[in-house]
Amino acid sequence: MRESTTRIFLRGGLGNQLFQYGAGYSLSRKNKSSLIIDVSLLPGKAATVNGVTRWPSQIHEFQHEGTIVGSDFSGEPSRRLFSAALQIDRKIGDYAPAFQRSLGRFSNETKAEFTHFDALVTKKTVINSYCNSPRFFLEYGDEIRESVSSLRQPSQDYLELKQLAARIRPLAVHVRLGDYKNLAKIYGRVDPDYLERSIDLQMSLSGEREIWLFSDEPDLALELLGSYKTNAVVPPAFAKLTSMETMLIMASCSGMVASNSTFSWWAAYLNTDKEAWVVFPRPFYARSGPHEPKDW
């Protein structure tokens, strides 16, 4: 008898990869199948092409379920060809989701219909989708939180910062810059007024406290904090953390002013402090961007 498997193709940065992992984990549990985490679409290391950053696999850092696999491409052209084929597969899924489901595939670029995902019961199931919604895995949310929060080899800097966060209970402020500056038509631009008003709200809700600034460009981000610039700190150890460790330190803070990114979403989702408030920007995308994910 053939083994029942669920294969998920990872793409995007850490936040996107976690959404896809959550969907794959959930479906493999429901179907009692083996989870295969395919990283063939991801580069070996972070690289910026035409102002957009491509990220390597970061799933290996925590106690994940499933087996990580990847194709041994002979070069970048063959990787791009494989990526283009999977993109065509996703576009077919946008217009013929029932047909793709009959083949055991959940493939889509923009129209991730949950009903088709939930109905996948074939022996060989393939997920070729961003799956950017908690609806795909909420049934197993506690298990996913626990596994993602359990690092295999946490650094000493991470462990010390986690202890410090527990002691002083700082407010996390996440300012996503980097390649977002080249994607303003999708994500818009950082609004300093949003940052200052949100920090005001956080301080009124939970009291004055130290601000920990999380950003891929901390010097520029500091200038966007207005009157709170002098209250914010970027601990030197931040520069030594991996992306996964950074996300978990954000999740350890006493509340967060988030950016419109999946990285912020997961830091908020992994925060178990029931007294912590999280503030997100609205609208989530620029007017010229995609529809706002209303079920986040």
CSV table of C-alpha atoms in Angstrom, one decimal:
chain,number,residue,atom,x,y,z
A,1,MET,CA,0.0,0.0,0.0
A,2,ARG,CA,1.3,3.4,-1.0
A,3,GLU,CA,2.2,5.7,1.9
A,4,SER,CA,-0.2,8.7,2.3
A,5,THR,CA,1.7,12.0,2.0
A,6,THR,CA,1.0,15.7,2.2
A,7,ARG,CA,3.6,17.8,0.3
A,8,ILE,CA,3.9,21.6,0.9
A,9,PHE,CA,6.0,23.9,-1.2
A,10,LEU,CA,7.5,26.7,0.9
A,11,ARG,CA,7.9,30.2,-0.6
A,12,GLY,CA,8.4,33.7,0.7
A,13,GLY,CA,9.9,34.9,4.0
A,14,LEU,CA,9.5,33.4,7.5
A,15,GLY,CA,6.0,34.6,8.1
A,16,ASN,CA,4.8,33.1,4.8
A,17,GLN,CA,6.7,29.9,5.4
A,18,LEU,CA,5.0,29.5,8.7
A,19,PHE,CA,1.5,29.9,7.2
A,20,GLN,CA,2.3,27.2,4.7
A,21,TYR,CA,3.8,24.9,7.3
A,22,GLY,CA,0.7,25.4,9.5
A,23,ALA,CA,-1.5,24.4,6.5
A,24,GLY,CA,0.6,21.4,5.7
A,25,TYR,CA,0.7,20.3,9.4
A,26,SER,CA,-3.0,20.6,9.7
A,27,LEU,CA,-3.9,18.6,6.6
A,28,SER,CA,-1.4,15.9,7.3
A,29,ARG,CA,-2.9,15.5,10.8
A,30,LYS,CA,-6.5,15.4,9.4
A,31,ASN,CA,-5.5,12.8,6.7
A,32,LYS,CA,-3.1,10.9,9.0
A,33,SER,CA,-0.4,11.3,6.3
A,34,SER,CA,3.3,12.0,6.3
A,35,LEU,CA,4.3,15.6,5.9
A,36,ILE,CA,6.9,16.5,3.3
A,37,ILE,CA,8.2,20.1,3.4
A,38,ASP,CA,9.6,20.9,0.0
A,39,VAL,CA,12.1,23.8,-0.1
A,40,SER,CA,12.9,23.5,-3.8
A,41,LEU,CA,11.6,27.0,-4.5
A,42,LEU,CA,13.8,28.7,-1.9
A,43,PRO,CA,17.4,29.9,-2.4
A,44,GLY,CA,20.3,28.6,-0.3
A,45,LYS,CA,20.8,32.0,1.2
A,46,ALA,CA,19.0,35.4,1.3
A,47,ALA,CA,19.3,37.3,-2.0
A,48,THR,CA,17.8,40.5,-3.3
A,49,VAL,CA,16.8,40.6,-6.9
A,50,ASN,CA,15.3,43.7,-8.5
A,51,GLY,CA,14.8,45.2,-5.0
A,52,VAL,CA,12.8,42.2,-3.7
A,53,THR,CA,14.4,39.8,-1.1
A,54,ARG,CA,14.2,36.1,-1.5
A,55,TRP,CA,14.6,34.1,1.7
A,56,PRO,CA,16.0,30.6,2.4
A,57,SER,CA,14.2,28.0,4.4
A,58,GLN,CA,13.9,28.8,8.1
A,59,ILE,CA,11.7,26.0,9.1
A,60,HIS,CA,14.7,23.9,10.3
A,61,GLU,CA,15.3,26.1,13.3
A,62,PHE,CA,12.3,24.8,15.4
A,63,GLN,CA,10.9,21.4,16.3
A,64,HIS,CA,8.9,20.9,13.2
A,65,GLU,CA,7.0,17.9,12.1
A,66,GLY,CA,7.6,16.3,8.7
A,67,THR,CA,10.7,15.8,6.5
A,68,ILE,CA,12.4,18.6,4.7
A,69,VAL,CA,13.3,17.8,1.0
A,70,GLY,CA,14.6,19.8,-1.9
A,71,SER,CA,15.3,19.3,-5.6
A,72,ASP,CA,19.0,19.2,-6.8
A,73,PHE,CA,18.8,21.7,-9.6
A,74,SER,CA,21.7,22.0,-11.9
A,75,GLY,CA,21.6,25.8,-11.9
A,76,GLU,CA,19.4,28.9,-11.4
A,77,PRO,CA,17.7,28.6,-14.8
A,78,SER,CA,16.3,25.2,-14.0
A,79,ARG,CA,15.1,26.5,-10.6
A,80,ARG,CA,13.3,29.4,-12.3
A,81,LEU,CA,11.7,27.0,-14.8
A,82,PHE,CA,10.4,24.9,-12.0
A,83,SER,CA,9.1,28.0,-10.2
A,84,ALA,CA,7.3,29.1,-13.4
A,85,ALA,CA,5.7,25.7,-13.8
A,86,LEU,CA,4.4,25.9,-10.2
A,87,GLN,CA,3.1,29.4,-10.8
A,88,ILE,CA,1.1,28.2,-13.8
A,89,ASP,CA,-0.2,25.4,-11.6
A,90,ARG,CA,-1.4,28.1,-9.1
A,91,LYS,CA,-3.1,30.2,-11.8
A,92,ILE,CA,-4.9,27.1,-13.0
A,93,GLY,CA,-6.1,26.6,-9.4
A,94,ASP,CA,-7.5,30.1,-9.3
A,95,TYR,CA,-9.9,29.3,-12.2
A,96,ALA,CA,-10.4,25.5,-11.7
A,97,PRO,CA,-10.0,24.7,-8.0
A,98,ALA,CA,-12.4,21.7,-8.2
A,99,PHE,CA,-10.3,20.2,-11.0
A,100,GLN,CA,-7.1,20.7,-9.1
A,101,ARG,CA,-8.7,19.2,-6.0
A,102,SER,CA,-9.6,16.1,-8.0
A,103,LEU,CA,-5.9,15.7,-8.8
A,104,GLY,CA,-5.1,16.0,-5.1
A,105,ARG,CA,-3.7,19.5,-5.4
A,106,PHE,CA,-4.6,22.7,-3.6
A,107,SER,CA,-3.1,25.3,-5.9
A,108,ASN,CA,-3.9,29.0,-6.1
A,109,GLU,CA,-2.3,32.4,-6.6
A,110,THR,CA,-5.1,34.7,-5.3
A,111,LYS,CA,-8.2,32.6,-4.6
A,112,ALA,CA,-7.5,30.3,-1.7
A,113,GLU,CA,-10.9,28.7,-1.2
A,114,PHE,CA,-10.9,26.9,2.2
A,115,THR,CA,-13.7,24.5,1.2
A,116,HIS,CA,-11.4,22.9,-1.5
A,117,PHE,CA,-8.6,22.6,1.0
A,118,ASP,CA,-10.7,20.9,3.6
A,119,ALA,CA,-11.9,18.4,1.1
A,120,LEU,CA,-8.5,17.1,0.1
A,121,VAL,CA,-8.3,13.4,1.0
A,122,THR,CA,-6.2,11.8,-1.7
A,123,LYS,CA,-3.1,9.6,-1.0
A,124,LYS,CA,-0.7,12.0,-2.6
A,125,THR,CA,-1.7,15.6,-1.7
A,126,VAL,CA,0.1,18.7,-2.8
A,127,ILE,CA,-0.3,22.2,-1.4
A,128,ASN,CA,1.0,24.9,-3.8
A,129,SER,CA,-0.4,28.0,-2.2
A,130,TYR,CA,0.5,30.8,0.2
A,131,CYS,CA,-2.3,29.7,2.6
A,132,ASN,CA,-2.1,33.1,4.2
A,133,SER,CA,-5.0,32.6,6.6
A,134,PRO,CA,-5.2,31.0,10.1
A,135,ARG,CA,-8.3,29.2,9.0
A,136,PHE,CA,-6.1,26.5,7.5
A,137,PHE,CA,-4.6,25.5,10.8
A,138,LEU,CA,-6.5,26.9,13.8
A,139,GLU,CA,-7.7,23.4,14.8
A,140,TYR,CA,-4.1,22.6,15.6
A,141,GLY,CA,-3.1,26.1,16.7
A,142,ASP,CA,-1.8,25.2,20.2
A,143,GLU,CA,0.4,22.4,18.8
A,144,ILE,CA,1.8,24.7,16.1
A,145,ARG,CA,2.5,27.4,18.6
A,146,GLU,CA,4.4,25.0,20.9
A,147,SER,CA,6.5,23.5,18.1
A,148,VAL,CA,7.4,26.8,16.5
A,149,SER,CA,8.4,28.3,19.9
A,150,SER,CA,10.7,25.3,20.6
A,151,LEU,CA,14.1,26.1,18.9
A,152,ARG,CA,16.5,23.3,18.2
A,153,GLN,CA,19.6,25.2,19.0
A,154,PRO,CA,18.8,28.6,20.6
A,155,SER,CA,21.7,31.0,20.8
A,156,GLN,CA,23.0,32.4,24.1
A,157,ASP,CA,22.0,35.9,23.0
A,158,TYR,CA,18.4,34.7,22.4
A,159,LEU,CA,18.2,33.0,25.8
A,160,GLU,CA,19.5,36.1,27.6
A,161,LEU,CA,17.1,38.5,25.7
A,162,LYS,CA,14.1,36.2,26.4
A,163,GLN,CA,15.0,36.4,30.1
A,164,LEU,CA,15.4,40.2,29.9
A,165,ALA,CA,12.1,40.6,28.1
A,166,ALA,CA,10.3,38.5,30.8
A,167,ARG,CA,11.8,40.8,33.5
A,168,ILE,CA,11.3,44.3,32.1
A,169,ARG,CA,8.3,43.6,29.8
A,170,PRO,CA,9.1,45.9,27.0
A,171,LEU,CA,6.8,47.1,24.2
A,172,ALA,CA,7.8,45.7,20.8
A,173,VAL,CA,7.6,48.1,17.8
A,174,HIS,CA,8.1,46.4,14.4
A,175,VAL,CA,8.9,48.7,11.5
A,176,ARG,CA,9.3,46.8,8.3
A,177,LEU,CA,11.4,48.7,5.7
A,178,GLY,CA,14.0,46.9,3.5
A,179,ASP,CA,12.4,45.6,0.3
A,180,TYR,CA,9.0,47.0,1.3
A,181,LYS,CA,10.4,50.4,0.1
A,182,ASN,CA,10.4,48.9,-3.4
A,183,LEU,CA,6.9,47.3,-3.0
A,184,ALA,CA,5.1,50.5,-1.9
A,185,LYS,CA,2.3,49.8,-4.5
A,186,ILE,CA,1.4,46.7,-2.6
A,187,TYR,CA,2.2,47.5,1.1
A,188,GLY,CA,2.2,51.3,1.1
A,189,ARG,CA,4.7,53.3,3.1
A,190,VAL,CA,5.4,53.4,6.8
A,191,ASP,CA,3.2,56.1,8.4
A,192,PRO,CA,5.0,57.8,11.3
A,193,ASP,CA,1.6,59.1,12.6
A,194,TYR,CA,0.4,55.5,12.9
A,195,LEU,CA,3.5,54.5,14.9
A,196,GLU,CA,3.3,57.4,17.3
A,197,ARG,CA,-0.5,57.1,17.9
A,198,SER,CA,-0.2,53.4,18.4
A,199,ILE,CA,2.6,53.7,20.9
A,200,ASP,CA,0.5,56.4,22.7
A,201,LEU,CA,-2.4,53.9,22.9
A,202,GLN,CA,-0.2,51.1,24.1
A,203,MET,CA,1.2,53.3,26.9
A,204,SER,CA,-2.3,54.3,28.0
A,205,LEU,CA,-3.5,50.7,28.0
A,206,SER,CA,-0.6,49.1,29.8
A,207,GLY,CA,1.6,51.8,31.3
A,208,GLU,CA,4.9,53.4,30.4
A,209,ARG,CA,7.7,51.0,29.6
A,210,GLU,CA,10.8,50.6,27.5
A,211,ILE,CA,10.4,50.2,23.7
A,212,TRP,CA,12.3,47.6,21.8
A,213,LEU,CA,12.5,48.5,18.1
A,214,PHE,CA,12.6,45.7,15.6
A,215,SER,CA,13.5,46.7,12.1
A,216,ASP,CA,15.6,45.6,9.1
A,217,GLU,CA,16.8,49.3,9.0
A,218,PRO,CA,16.9,50.4,12.7
A,219,ASP,CA,18.6,53.7,12.2
A,220,LEU,CA,16.0,54.9,9.7
A,221,ALA,CA,13.2,53.3,11.8
A,222,LEU,CA,14.2,55.3,14.8
A,223,GLU,CA,13.7,58.5,12.9
A,224,LEU,CA,10.1,57.5,12.2
A,225,LEU,CA,9.1,57.2,15.9
A,226,GLY,CA,8.6,60.9,16.5
A,227,SER,CA,8.6,61.8,20.2
A,228,TYR,CA,9.3,58.2,21.2
A,229,LYS,CA,12.6,58.2,19.5
A,230,THR,CA,14.5,58.7,22.8
A,231,ASN,CA,12.4,56.0,24.5
A,232,ALA,CA,13.3,53.3,22.0
A,233,VAL,CA,16.3,51.0,22.1
A,234,VAL,CA,17.7,48.4,19.8
A,235,PRO,CA,19.6,45.9,22.0
A,236,PRO,CA,23.0,45.2,20.3
A,237,ALA,CA,22.3,41.5,20.5
A,238,PHE,CA,19.4,41.9,18.0
A,239,ALA,CA,22.0,41.9,15.2
A,240,LYS,CA,23.2,38.4,16.2
A,241,LEU,CA,19.7,36.8,16.2
A,242,THR,CA,18.3,34.7,13.4
A,243,SER,CA,14.9,35.7,11.9
A,244,MET,CA,13.2,32.9,13.9
A,245,GLU,CA,14.8,34.1,17.2
A,246,THR,CA,13.9,37.7,16.4
A,247,MET,CA,10.3,36.7,15.9
A,248,LEU,CA,10.2,34.8,19.2
A,249,ILE,CA,11.7,37.7,21.1
A,250,MET,CA,9.0,40.0,19.6
A,251,ALA,CA,6.5,37.4,20.8
A,252,SER,CA,8.0,37.6,24.3
A,253,CYS,CA,7.4,41.4,24.7
A,254,SER,CA,4.5,42.9,26.6
A,255,GLY,CA,2.4,44.0,23.6
A,256,MET,CA,3.3,45.1,20.1
A,257,VAL,CA,2.9,47.8,17.5
A,258,ALA,CA,2.9,45.7,14.4
A,259,SER,CA,3.7,46.4,10.8
A,260,ASN,CA,1.6,45.1,7.9
A,261,SER,CA,3.6,41.9,7.5
A,262,THR,CA,3.2,38.2,8.2
A,263,PHE,CA,6.3,38.4,10.4
A,264,SER,CA,4.3,40.7,12.7
A,265,TRP,CA,1.3,38.5,12.5
A,266,TRP,CA,3.2,35.4,13.7
A,267,ALA,CA,4.9,37.3,16.5
A,268,ALA,CA,1.5,38.4,17.7
A,269,TYR,CA,0.1,34.8,17.3
A,270,LEU,CA,2.9,33.3,19.2
A,271,ASN,CA,2.6,35.7,22.1
A,272,THR,CA,0.9,33.9,25.0
A,273,ASP,CA,0.6,36.9,27.3
A,274,LYS,CA,-3.2,37.4,27.7
A,275,GLU,CA,-2.7,40.9,28.9
A,276,ALA,CA,-0.6,42.0,25.9
A,277,TRP,CA,-2.3,44.3,23.4
A,278,VAL,CA,-1.4,44.2,19.7
A,279,VAL,CA,-2.0,47.1,17.3
A,280,PHE,CA,-2.1,46.5,13.6
A,281,PRO,CA,-2.3,49.2,10.8
A,282,ARG,CA,-5.5,49.5,8.8
A,283,PRO,CA,-5.8,49.2,5.9
A,284,PHE,CA,-3.3,46.3,5.8
A,285,TYR,CA,-2.4,46.9,2.1
A,286,ALA,CA,-2.1,50.0,-0.1
A,287,ARG,CA,-5.1,50.9,-2.2
A,288,SER,CA,-3.4,49.5,-5.3
A,289,GLY,CA,-2.5,46.2,-3.4
A,290,PRO,CA,-4.5,43.0,-2.8
A,291,HIS,CA,-7.7,42.7,-0.7
A,292,GLU,CA,-7.2,42.9,3.0
A,293,PRO,CA,-7.2,39.5,4.7
A,294,LYS,CA,-10.3,40.0,6.8
A,295,ASP,CA,-9.9,36.7,8.7
A,296,TRP,CA,-6.5,37.5,10.2
